[in-house]
Coordinates of C-alpha atoms and ligand atoms in Angstrom, one line a residue:
M1 CA 52.4 90.9 61.0
L2 CA 55.8 92.5 61.5
S3 CA 57.2 95.3 59.5
L4 CA 60.7 96.8 59.3
L5 CA 61.3 100.3 60.2
T6 CA 64.6 102.2 59.8
T7 CA 65.3 104.0 63.0
T8 CA 67.5 106.2 64.9
A9 CA 66.6 104.9 68.3
G10 CA 65.3 107.5 70.7
V11 CA 65.3 110.6 68.5
G12 CA 62.1 112.4 69.0
L13 CA 61.3 111.1 72.5
A14 CA 58.6 113.1 74.2
L15 CA 60.1 114.5 77.4
P16 CA 57.4 116.9 78.6
W17 CA 59.3 118.3 81.6
L18 CA 62.3 119.3 79.5
A19 CA 60.7 122.4 78.1
A20 CA 60.0 123.9 81.5
A21 CA 62.5 122.5 83.9
V22 CA 66.2 123.1 84.4
V23 CA 68.2 119.9 83.9
H24 CA 70.7 119.9 86.7
T25 CA 72.1 116.5 85.9
P26 CA 71.7 115.4 82.3
T27 CA 73.1 112.0 83.1
P28 CA 72.7 110.2 86.5
P29 CA 74.9 111.6 89.3
M30 CA 77.8 109.5 90.4
G31 CA 79.7 109.8 93.7
W32 CA 80.5 108.4 97.1
N33 CA 78.4 108.5 100.3
S34 CA 79.4 107.7 103.8
Y35 CA 76.3 105.8 105.0
N36 CA 76.7 102.2 103.8
Y37 CA 80.1 101.7 105.4
Y38 CA 80.4 104.4 108.2
N39 CA 76.7 104.5 109.1
C40 CA 75.8 107.8 110.9
Y41 CA 79.4 108.3 112.0
P42 CA 81.2 110.4 109.4
N43 CA 84.0 112.8 110.3
E44 CA 86.4 115.1 108.6
T45 CA 89.2 112.5 108.3
I46 CA 86.9 109.9 106.9
I47 CA 85.4 112.2 104.3
K48 CA 88.8 113.7 103.2
D49 CA 90.5 110.2 103.1
N50 CA 87.7 108.8 100.9
A51 CA 87.7 111.9 98.7
R52 CA 91.5 111.5 98.1
G53 CA 90.9 107.8 97.6
L54 CA 88.4 108.5 94.8
V55 CA 91.1 110.6 93.0
E56 CA 94.0 108.3 93.7
L57 CA 92.2 105.1 92.6
G58 CA 91.1 106.8 89.4
L59 CA 87.4 106.6 90.4
S60 CA 86.8 110.3 90.1
A61 CA 88.2 110.1 86.5
V62 CA 85.6 107.5 85.8
G63 CA 82.9 110.0 87.0
Y64 CA 82.4 109.5 90.7
D65 CA 82.7 113.0 91.9
V66 CA 79.9 113.9 94.4
V67 CA 81.2 113.3 97.9
T68 CA 78.4 113.2 100.5
P69 CA 78.7 113.0 104.3
D70 CA 75.4 111.3 105.1
C71 CA 73.6 111.3 108.5
G72 CA 75.5 112.4 111.6
W73 CA 77.3 115.5 110.3
P74 CA 75.3 118.4 112.0
S75 CA 75.6 119.9 115.4
K76 CA 72.7 118.8 117.6
N77 CA 71.5 122.3 117.8
R78 CA 71.2 125.1 115.3
T79 CA 73.2 128.3 115.9
A80 CA 71.6 131.1 117.9
D81 CA 70.3 132.7 114.7
G82 CA 68.7 129.5 113.6
Q83 CA 71.3 128.2 111.1
I84 CA 72.0 124.6 110.6
T85 CA 75.6 123.9 111.3
W86 CA 78.2 121.1 111.4
N87 CA 79.3 119.2 114.5
P88 CA 82.6 121.0 115.3
E89 CA 84.0 117.9 117.2
L90 CA 83.6 115.8 114.1
F91 CA 84.4 118.5 111.5
P92 CA 86.9 120.8 113.2
S93 CA 87.7 122.7 110.0
G94 CA 84.0 123.3 109.2
F95 CA 81.9 122.6 106.2
P96 CA 82.9 125.6 104.1
A97 CA 86.5 124.4 104.4
L98 CA 85.4 120.9 103.5
G99 CA 83.7 122.2 100.4
E100 CA 86.8 124.0 99.4
Y101 CA 88.9 120.8 100.0
L102 CA 86.6 118.7 97.8
H103 CA 86.5 121.3 95.1
G104 CA 90.3 121.6 95.2
L105 CA 90.4 117.9 94.4
G106 CA 88.1 118.4 91.4
L107 CA 85.2 116.9 93.3
K108 CA 81.7 118.1 94.3
F109 CA 80.3 118.6 97.7
G110 CA 77.1 116.7 98.5
L111 CA 75.0 117.6 101.5
Y112 CA 72.5 115.6 103.5
S113 CA 69.3 116.7 105.2
G114 CA 65.7 115.8 105.3
A115 CA 62.1 116.9 104.9
G116 CA 61.5 116.2 108.6
V117 CA 62.3 117.8 111.9
W118 CA 65.4 115.7 112.7
E119 CA 67.8 113.4 111.1
C120 CA 66.8 109.7 111.4
T121 CA 68.6 109.5 114.8
P122 CA 67.5 112.8 116.6
D123 CA 70.8 112.9 118.4
N124 CA 72.4 113.4 115.0
G125 CA 70.8 116.8 114.8
D126 CA 68.2 118.9 112.9
A127 CA 66.8 118.3 109.5
T128 CA 65.3 121.0 107.4
V129 CA 61.5 121.1 107.4
G130 CA 60.4 124.6 108.2
H131 CA 63.9 126.0 107.5
E132 CA 63.9 125.4 103.7
V133 CA 65.0 128.8 102.5
E134 CA 67.6 129.4 105.2
D135 CA 69.1 125.9 104.8
A136 CA 69.2 126.2 101.0
H137 CA 71.1 129.5 101.3
T138 CA 73.5 127.9 103.9
F139 CA 74.1 124.9 101.7
A140 CA 74.8 127.2 98.7
A141 CA 77.2 129.4 100.8
W142 CA 79.1 126.3 101.8
G143 CA 79.7 125.4 98.2
G144 CA 77.1 122.6 98.1
D145 CA 76.6 121.0 94.7
A146 CA 74.0 118.3 95.6
L147 CA 71.5 117.6 98.4
K148 CA 70.2 114.2 99.5
Y149 CA 66.9 115.0 101.2
D150 CA 65.6 112.2 103.5
N151 CA 62.2 111.6 105.1
C152 CA 62.7 110.7 108.8
W153 CA 60.5 112.3 111.5
A154 CA 58.3 113.6 108.8
N155 CA 55.0 113.1 110.4
I156 CA 54.9 116.4 112.0
D157 CA 51.4 115.9 113.5
T158 CA 52.3 113.0 115.7
M159 CA 56.1 112.7 115.8
I160 CA 55.6 109.2 117.1
R161 CA 57.7 107.3 114.7
F162 CA 61.0 108.1 113.1
V163 CA 59.8 106.3 110.0
D164 CA 56.1 106.4 109.3
Y165 CA 55.0 104.0 106.5
N166 CA 51.3 105.1 107.0
P167 CA 51.5 108.8 107.5
S168 CA 48.4 110.9 108.1
E169 CA 49.7 113.6 105.7
K170 CA 47.7 113.7 102.5
D171 CA 50.4 114.9 100.2
P172 CA 54.1 114.2 100.9
S173 CA 55.2 116.1 97.8
V174 CA 54.5 119.4 99.6
R175 CA 57.5 119.0 101.9
F176 CA 59.8 118.2 98.9
A177 CA 58.3 120.9 96.7
A178 CA 59.2 123.5 99.4
M179 CA 62.9 122.5 99.4
S180 CA 62.9 122.3 95.6
D181 CA 61.6 125.9 95.4
A182 CA 64.2 127.0 98.0
L183 CA 67.0 125.5 96.1
D184 CA 65.8 127.2 92.9
S185 CA 65.9 130.5 94.8
V186 CA 69.7 130.3 95.5
N187 CA 72.3 131.4 93.1
R188 CA 73.9 128.0 92.7
S189 CA 73.0 124.8 90.8
I190 CA 72.3 122.1 93.4
V191 CA 71.3 118.6 92.3
F192 CA 68.3 117.7 94.4
S193 CA 68.0 114.0 95.4
I194 CA 64.7 113.1 97.0
C195 CA 64.9 110.2 99.5
Q196 CA 61.3 109.6 100.4
W197 CA 61.5 105.8 99.8
G198 CA 58.1 105.7 98.0
V199 CA 55.8 106.1 101.1
G200 CA 52.3 106.9 99.9
Q201 CA 51.1 107.0 96.3
D202 CA 52.3 108.2 93.0
L203 CA 55.9 108.9 93.8
G204 CA 56.8 108.7 90.1
V205 CA 54.2 111.3 89.2
W206 CA 55.2 114.0 91.8
A207 CA 58.9 113.4 92.4
L208 CA 60.0 114.1 88.8
K209 CA 58.5 117.6 89.2
Y210 CA 60.7 118.4 92.2
G211 CA 63.7 116.2 92.2
D212 CA 66.6 115.4 89.8
T213 CA 66.6 111.9 91.2
W214 CA 64.3 110.1 93.6
R215 CA 64.7 107.1 95.8
I216 CA 62.1 104.5 95.0
S217 CA 62.6 102.0 97.8
N218 CA 63.5 101.5 101.4
D219 CA 67.2 101.2 102.1
I220 CA 69.3 98.6 100.3
Q221 CA 70.8 96.1 102.6
D222 CA 74.1 94.3 102.1
N223 CA 72.6 91.1 100.7
W224 CA 71.5 89.5 97.5
K225 CA 67.7 89.6 98.2
S226 CA 67.9 93.4 98.3
I227 CA 68.8 93.3 94.6
W228 CA 65.7 91.3 93.7
R229 CA 63.5 93.6 95.9
I230 CA 64.7 96.9 94.4
V231 CA 64.8 95.7 90.8
N232 CA 61.1 94.7 91.1
Q233 CA 60.3 98.1 92.5
A234 CA 62.1 99.9 89.7
V235 CA 60.2 98.3 86.8
P236 CA 57.2 100.7 86.5
Y237 CA 59.2 103.9 86.6
V238 CA 60.1 103.6 82.9
K239 CA 56.9 105.6 82.5
H240 CA 58.4 108.5 84.4
T241 CA 62.2 108.6 83.9
G242 CA 64.2 110.3 81.2
I243 CA 66.9 112.9 80.7
G244 CA 67.6 114.7 84.0
K245 CA 64.9 112.6 85.9
Y246 CA 66.3 109.4 87.3
I247 CA 65.1 106.8 89.8
D248 CA 67.5 106.2 92.6
M249 CA 67.9 102.5 93.5
D250 CA 70.0 103.5 96.5
M251 CA 73.7 103.4 97.1
L252 CA 75.8 100.6 95.8
T253 CA 76.8 97.7 98.1
V254 CA 79.7 96.7 95.7
G255 CA 82.8 96.3 97.8
L256 CA 81.0 95.8 101.2
G257 CA 81.8 92.1 101.2
A258 CA 78.4 90.3 101.2
L259 CA 77.9 89.8 97.5
S260 CA 79.9 87.4 95.4
Y261 CA 81.9 88.7 92.4
E262 CA 79.0 87.8 90.0
E263 CA 76.5 89.3 92.3
E264 CA 78.4 92.6 92.5
R265 CA 78.6 92.7 88.7
F266 CA 74.9 91.9 88.5
H267 CA 74.0 94.7 91.0
F268 CA 76.2 97.2 89.3
G269 CA 75.1 96.4 85.8
M270 CA 71.4 96.5 86.7
W271 CA 71.8 99.9 88.4
A272 CA 73.7 101.1 85.4
I273 CA 71.2 100.2 82.8
S274 CA 68.3 101.4 85.0
K275 CA 70.0 104.8 85.0
S276 CA 70.2 104.9 88.7
P277 CA 72.7 107.3 90.3
L278 CA 75.9 105.3 90.9
V279 CA 77.0 106.1 94.4
I280 CA 79.8 104.1 95.9
G281 CA 79.0 102.9 99.5
A282 CA 82.3 101.1 100.1
P283 CA 85.5 102.9 101.2
A284 CA 87.5 104.4 98.4
N285 CA 90.5 102.6 99.8
A286 CA 92.3 99.8 98.1
S287 CA 93.4 98.2 101.4
I288 CA 89.7 97.8 102.5
T289 CA 87.8 97.4 99.3
S290 CA 88.9 94.5 97.1
E291 CA 90.7 95.0 93.8
E292 CA 87.9 93.0 92.1
S293 CA 85.2 95.4 93.5
L294 CA 87.2 98.5 92.5
A295 CA 87.6 97.0 89.0
I296 CA 83.8 96.6 88.8
L297 CA 83.2 100.2 89.9
S298 CA 85.8 101.4 87.5
N299 CA 84.5 99.6 84.4
K300 CA 84.2 102.4 82.0
D301 CA 82.0 100.5 79.5
V302 CA 79.4 99.8 82.1
V303 CA 79.5 103.3 83.4
A304 CA 79.1 104.5 79.9
L305 CA 75.8 102.6 79.7
N306 CA 74.6 104.5 82.8
Q307 CA 75.9 107.9 81.4
D308 CA 74.4 107.4 77.9
L309 CA 73.0 110.6 76.7
L310 CA 69.6 109.2 75.9
G311 CA 69.0 108.7 79.7
E312 CA 66.6 105.8 79.0
Q313 CA 65.8 103.4 81.8
A314 CA 66.0 99.8 80.5
Q315 CA 62.7 98.0 80.6
L316 CA 61.7 94.5 81.7
I317 CA 60.9 92.9 78.4
R318 CA 60.4 89.2 79.4
R319 CA 60.4 87.4 82.7
Y320 CA 60.9 83.6 83.0
T321 CA 60.1 83.0 86.7
E322 CA 60.4 79.2 86.7
E323 CA 63.6 79.4 84.7
E324 CA 64.7 82.3 87.0
Y325 CA 65.9 84.8 84.4
D326 CA 64.8 88.2 83.1
I327 CA 65.5 90.1 79.9
F328 CA 65.7 93.9 80.1
A329 CA 66.3 96.2 77.2
G330 CA 66.6 99.9 76.5
N331 CA 67.6 102.3 73.7
L332 CA 71.0 103.9 73.8
S333 CA 72.2 106.9 71.8
E334 CA 73.6 106.4 68.3
S335 CA 71.0 103.9 67.3
R336 CA 72.1 101.2 69.7
K337 CA 70.3 99.1 72.3
V338 CA 71.4 97.5 75.5
I339 CA 70.1 94.1 76.5
G340 CA 70.5 92.9 80.1
V341 CA 70.1 89.2 80.7
A342 CA 69.7 88.7 84.4
N343 CA 70.1 85.2 85.8
W344 CA 68.5 85.1 89.3
S345 CA 69.2 81.4 89.7
N346 CA 72.2 80.0 91.6
S347 CA 73.0 77.7 88.7
S348 CA 74.5 78.4 85.3
K349 CA 72.3 78.4 82.3
S350 CA 72.2 79.0 78.5
V351 CA 69.4 81.1 77.1
N352 CA 68.5 81.8 73.6
I353 CA 67.4 85.4 73.1
D354 CA 65.0 86.0 70.3
L355 CA 66.0 89.4 68.8
Q356 CA 62.4 90.1 67.9
L357 CA 61.9 90.5 71.7
V358 CA 63.8 93.7 71.5
G359 CA 62.4 94.7 68.1
V360 CA 65.4 93.7 66.1
Q361 CA 65.7 91.2 63.3
K362 CA 69.3 91.6 62.3
S363 CA 71.9 93.2 64.5
G364 CA 75.3 94.6 63.7
N365 CA 78.2 93.4 65.8
I366 CA 77.0 92.5 69.3
R367 CA 79.3 93.6 72.2
D368 CA 79.4 91.6 75.4
V369 CA 80.2 94.5 77.8
W370 CA 81.6 92.7 80.8
A371 CA 83.6 90.3 78.7
A372 CA 84.8 93.3 76.6
K373 CA 84.4 91.1 73.6
D374 CA 82.7 91.4 70.2
L375 CA 80.4 88.5 69.5
G376 CA 79.8 89.1 65.8
Q377 CA 76.6 89.8 63.9
Y378 CA 73.4 88.0 64.6
E379 CA 70.2 87.3 62.8
G380 CA 67.1 86.0 64.6
A381 CA 68.5 85.0 68.0
V382 CA 71.6 85.1 70.1
K383 CA 72.7 82.4 72.6
V384 CA 74.0 83.6 76.0
D385 CA 75.8 81.5 78.6
L386 CA 75.3 82.7 82.1
K387 CA 76.9 81.7 85.4
G388 CA 74.7 81.6 88.5
H389 CA 73.7 85.2 89.5
E390 CA 75.3 86.6 86.4
A391 CA 73.8 89.5 84.5
K392 CA 75.1 89.8 81.0
L393 CA 75.1 93.2 79.3
L394 CA 75.0 93.2 75.5
I395 CA 75.1 96.3 73.2
L396 CA 73.5 96.0 69.7
P397 CA 73.8 98.5 66.9
V398 CA 70.4 98.7 65.4
S399 CA 69.9 99.6 61.8
A400 CA 66.5 98.3 61.2
Q401 CA 63.9 97.8 63.9
L402 CA 60.8 95.6 63.8
I403 CA 57.5 96.9 64.9
Y404 CA 54.6 94.8 65.8
D405 CA 51.5 95.8 64.0
V406 CA 49.3 93.0 65.2
E407 CA 46.3 94.0 67.4
P408 CA 45.8 91.5 70.2
L409 CA 42.5 90.1 71.2
Y410 CA 41.6 91.4 74.6
Y411 CA 39.9 89.4 77.4
P412 CA 39.0 91.6 80.4
A413 CA 39.4 89.7 83.7
A414 CA 35.9 90.5 84.9
T415 CA 34.5 88.4 82.0
G416 CA 36.2 85.3 83.2
I417 CA 34.8 82.7 85.7
L418 CA 35.9 83.7 89.2
Q419 CA 36.6 81.1 91.8
G420 CA 37.7 81.2 95.4
D421 CA 37.8 84.7 96.9
A422 CA 38.3 86.5 93.6
M423 CA 35.9 89.3 92.9
S424 CA 35.5 91.9 90.3
A425 CA 36.0 95.6 91.2
S426 CA 35.7 98.8 89.3
C427 CA 38.6 101.1 89.1
G428 CA 37.6 103.9 86.8
G429 CA 40.1 105.0 84.3
G430 CA 43.0 103.8 86.4
C431 CA 43.2 100.2 85.4
L432 CA 43.3 100.6 81.7
P433 CA 42.2 99.5 79.2
K434 CA 38.9 98.3 80.6
G435 CA 38.3 100.2 83.9
S436 CA 37.6 97.0 85.9
K437 CA 39.8 94.4 87.5
V438 CA 39.6 91.2 89.5
T439 CA 40.9 91.6 93.0
N440 CA 41.2 89.6 96.2
M441 CA 43.2 86.8 94.6
T442 CA 44.0 84.9 97.7
V443 CA 45.9 81.6 97.5
G444 CA 44.0 79.2 95.3
S445 CA 41.6 81.8 93.8
S446 CA 41.4 81.8 90.1
V447 CA 40.0 83.4 86.9
T448 CA 39.2 81.1 84.0
F449 CA 38.7 82.4 80.5
S450 CA 36.9 80.2 78.0
N451 CA 36.8 80.4 74.3
V452 CA 40.2 82.1 74.1
S453 CA 41.5 82.2 70.5
G454 CA 44.5 80.2 69.5
G455 CA 44.4 81.8 66.0
V456 CA 44.9 79.8 62.9
L457 CA 48.1 78.1 64.1
G458 CA 47.5 77.3 67.8
G459 CA 50.7 76.3 69.7
M460 CA 52.7 78.9 71.5
K461 CA 51.2 82.4 72.0
L462 CA 52.4 85.7 73.4
I463 CA 50.1 86.9 76.2
G464 CA 50.2 90.4 77.7
I465 CA 49.0 90.1 81.2
D466 CA 47.6 93.4 82.5
Y467 CA 47.9 93.3 86.3
I468 CA 48.2 95.6 89.3
N469 CA 50.7 95.0 92.2
Y470 CA 51.2 97.8 94.7
D471 CA 52.4 95.5 97.5
V472 CA 55.4 97.7 98.1
A473 CA 58.0 96.4 100.5
L474 CA 58.5 99.3 102.9
A475 CA 58.3 97.7 106.4
S476 CA 58.8 94.3 104.9
A477 CA 62.0 95.4 103.2
W478 CA 63.8 94.5 106.3
T479 CA 62.5 90.9 106.3
N480 CA 61.5 89.2 103.1
G481 CA 59.8 91.8 101.1
T482 CA 60.1 91.1 97.4
N483 CA 57.8 93.6 95.7
T484 CA 56.3 90.7 93.8
R485 CA 53.0 88.9 93.6
N486 CA 52.6 85.6 91.8
F487 CA 50.2 83.9 89.3
T488 CA 50.3 80.6 87.6
L489 CA 48.8 80.3 84.1
S490 CA 47.7 77.1 82.4
V491 CA 46.2 76.4 79.0
N492 CA 43.6 73.6 78.4
G493 CA 44.3 71.9 81.7
G494 CA 48.0 71.7 81.1
E495 CA 50.8 72.1 83.7
P496 CA 50.4 75.5 85.4
R497 CA 53.5 77.8 85.0
R498 CA 54.4 80.5 87.5
W499 CA 55.3 84.2 86.9
S500 CA 56.4 86.8 89.5
F501 CA 54.8 90.2 88.9
P502 CA 56.8 93.2 89.8
I503 CA 55.3 96.5 91.1
S504 CA 53.0 97.9 88.4
G505 CA 52.7 101.5 89.3
G506 CA 51.9 104.1 91.9
D507 CA 48.7 102.7 93.5
W508 CA 46.3 99.8 93.4
Y509 CA 44.8 101.2 90.1
E510 CA 47.8 101.6 87.9
T511 CA 48.2 98.8 85.5
G512 CA 51.4 97.2 84.4
R513 CA 51.8 94.6 81.7
L514 CA 54.0 91.5 81.8
D515 CA 54.4 89.7 78.4
V516 CA 54.7 85.9 78.7
L517 CA 54.9 83.0 76.2
L518 CA 52.5 80.1 76.8
E519 CA 52.3 76.8 74.9
G520 CA 49.4 74.5 74.4
F521 CA 46.9 76.5 72.4
H522 CA 44.5 74.7 70.0
V523 CA 43.5 76.3 66.7
G524 CA 40.4 78.5 66.9
S525 CA 38.4 80.1 69.8
V526 CA 38.3 76.9 71.9
N527 CA 40.9 77.4 74.5
E528 CA 40.6 77.6 78.3
L529 CA 43.1 79.7 80.1
R530 CA 43.3 79.7 83.8
V531 CA 45.1 82.3 86.0
E532 CA 45.5 81.2 89.6
A533 CA 47.2 82.6 92.7
P534 CA 49.6 79.8 93.7
G535 CA 50.4 78.6 97.2
L536 CA 52.9 81.4 97.9
D537 CA 51.2 84.6 98.7
P538 CA 48.2 86.4 97.2
G539 CA 48.2 87.0 93.5
A540 CA 48.2 90.4 91.9
D541 CA 44.9 92.1 90.8
L542 CA 44.1 91.0 87.3
V543 CA 42.9 93.5 84.7
G544 CA 42.9 91.4 81.6
L545 CA 44.8 89.4 79.0
A546 CA 45.9 90.5 75.6
V547 CA 46.4 87.4 73.4
Y548 CA 48.5 87.8 70.2
T549 CA 47.1 85.2 67.9
Ligands
GLA1 C1 67.5 106.7 105.6 C2 68.0 106.8 104.1 C3 69.4 106.2 104.1 C4 70.3 106.9 105.0 C5 69.8 106.9 106.4 C6 70.5 107.7 107.4 O1 67.3 105.4 106.0 O2 67.1 106.1 103.3 O3 69.9 106.2 102.8 O4 70.5 108.2 104.6 O5 68.4 107.4 106.5 O6 70.0 107.6 108.7

């Protein structure tokens, strides 16, 4: 069933864009941005003080080097010849001088504009749409090294809303492609960070063509539930990310005061292994930002996970919704893997991680990264103790990797018995592997599969649930948007168990798979498996079940 394969993890990865595109940032960018703490009120003193703070606190030496004044920097009007320009009251020395100042400190100059007519607050001045080539030249002439490119006032037809979650435009990529081309035309390498929040479909497909990084979500807020929302939105992008192409999970809230110590480590660690840019949002100032938070941001071993040369986003391997923890894993350079064990629960817990989950039978010395401790060698499983809201990061050297060579039996959802509002729908090639799905899984609706095989052993089985969830929290990000849909599964009338399904892809056709373990199978093709939308909110769309007997 399982075979051993000697591996050098990651070598030979197919990265189709590498052949053609210029890689501006081989590892995720790191830096500081004014927005999370100073909102749209940056000024010269603030930017210079924080830039010096990055150097003095040793943060720039750890890698945080791009300093970006976010919204609020430009003059309300362009110059007489149409150039975007800084607000001289806020930045009396001007932007070219600011660029020189930052470069003099060994830092990089990040600029902020947008693919709309104005910044998010129109009083803050113009954005760039329609001026792409001039602005790209201006930013280059000022010594710009990076550009965060936002999406406010983008619905040029109507101009009714500063943020439009249902725009009439067919293809948002056009506005971002225009700036990408303009930046390519200047004689300076400028890292291009798309900040389109994921409005509309297929962000992962188009953004990697134009951006070095791309924001996948609406803004992070300074609270714990933002972490759950954004992690659930990051999951499907493993299909699209790689060296020089990174998802942006938004600026860090570490040091802003709302998260506990464990939550700050959880947040930072998850952003690090997801290969998100690490952009500090707290002041680089030891009298404002706690020593603990600065120590988290300065943790070189966690930063090294983010800056690993393989650039691989860690993947959600298993979710245990009722037990409230997740296991993420990804390959690192030099034949290593990282495992992230994320305890979403308020309470502490001990979990046993089966190393087969991450394709490993026997590991060399496992390193607990936050504890900076070697745990020794493991065979089979490793036990991890977690505090409430702790995410443990483990590094494993991998000499021999297991591969599963078992073909699962497949049960398409449309072949089940549908109850409640559930109905089957076709979805062409989108919802692979079967081209059909069951949709409209309102609360209480269900799909029941009969004669499911329990193999020759029965007992516990691994089930790959193919599902579709594109219920993206844009407007609901501000309230309780979670980016999840829920199902319960029960075998042979047993106790239903619940799982939360993260976003699966770029539309209501793109399938994701969540692997779960279910107990209670009998031997042979005699089992009844019921998938139901529990009394929370609607379930995901169901494509089918892969049962590993
Ligand atoms: C949007 C972006 C934020 C920030 C603000 C500024 O909301 O997503 O990161 O730049 O605009 O107004």
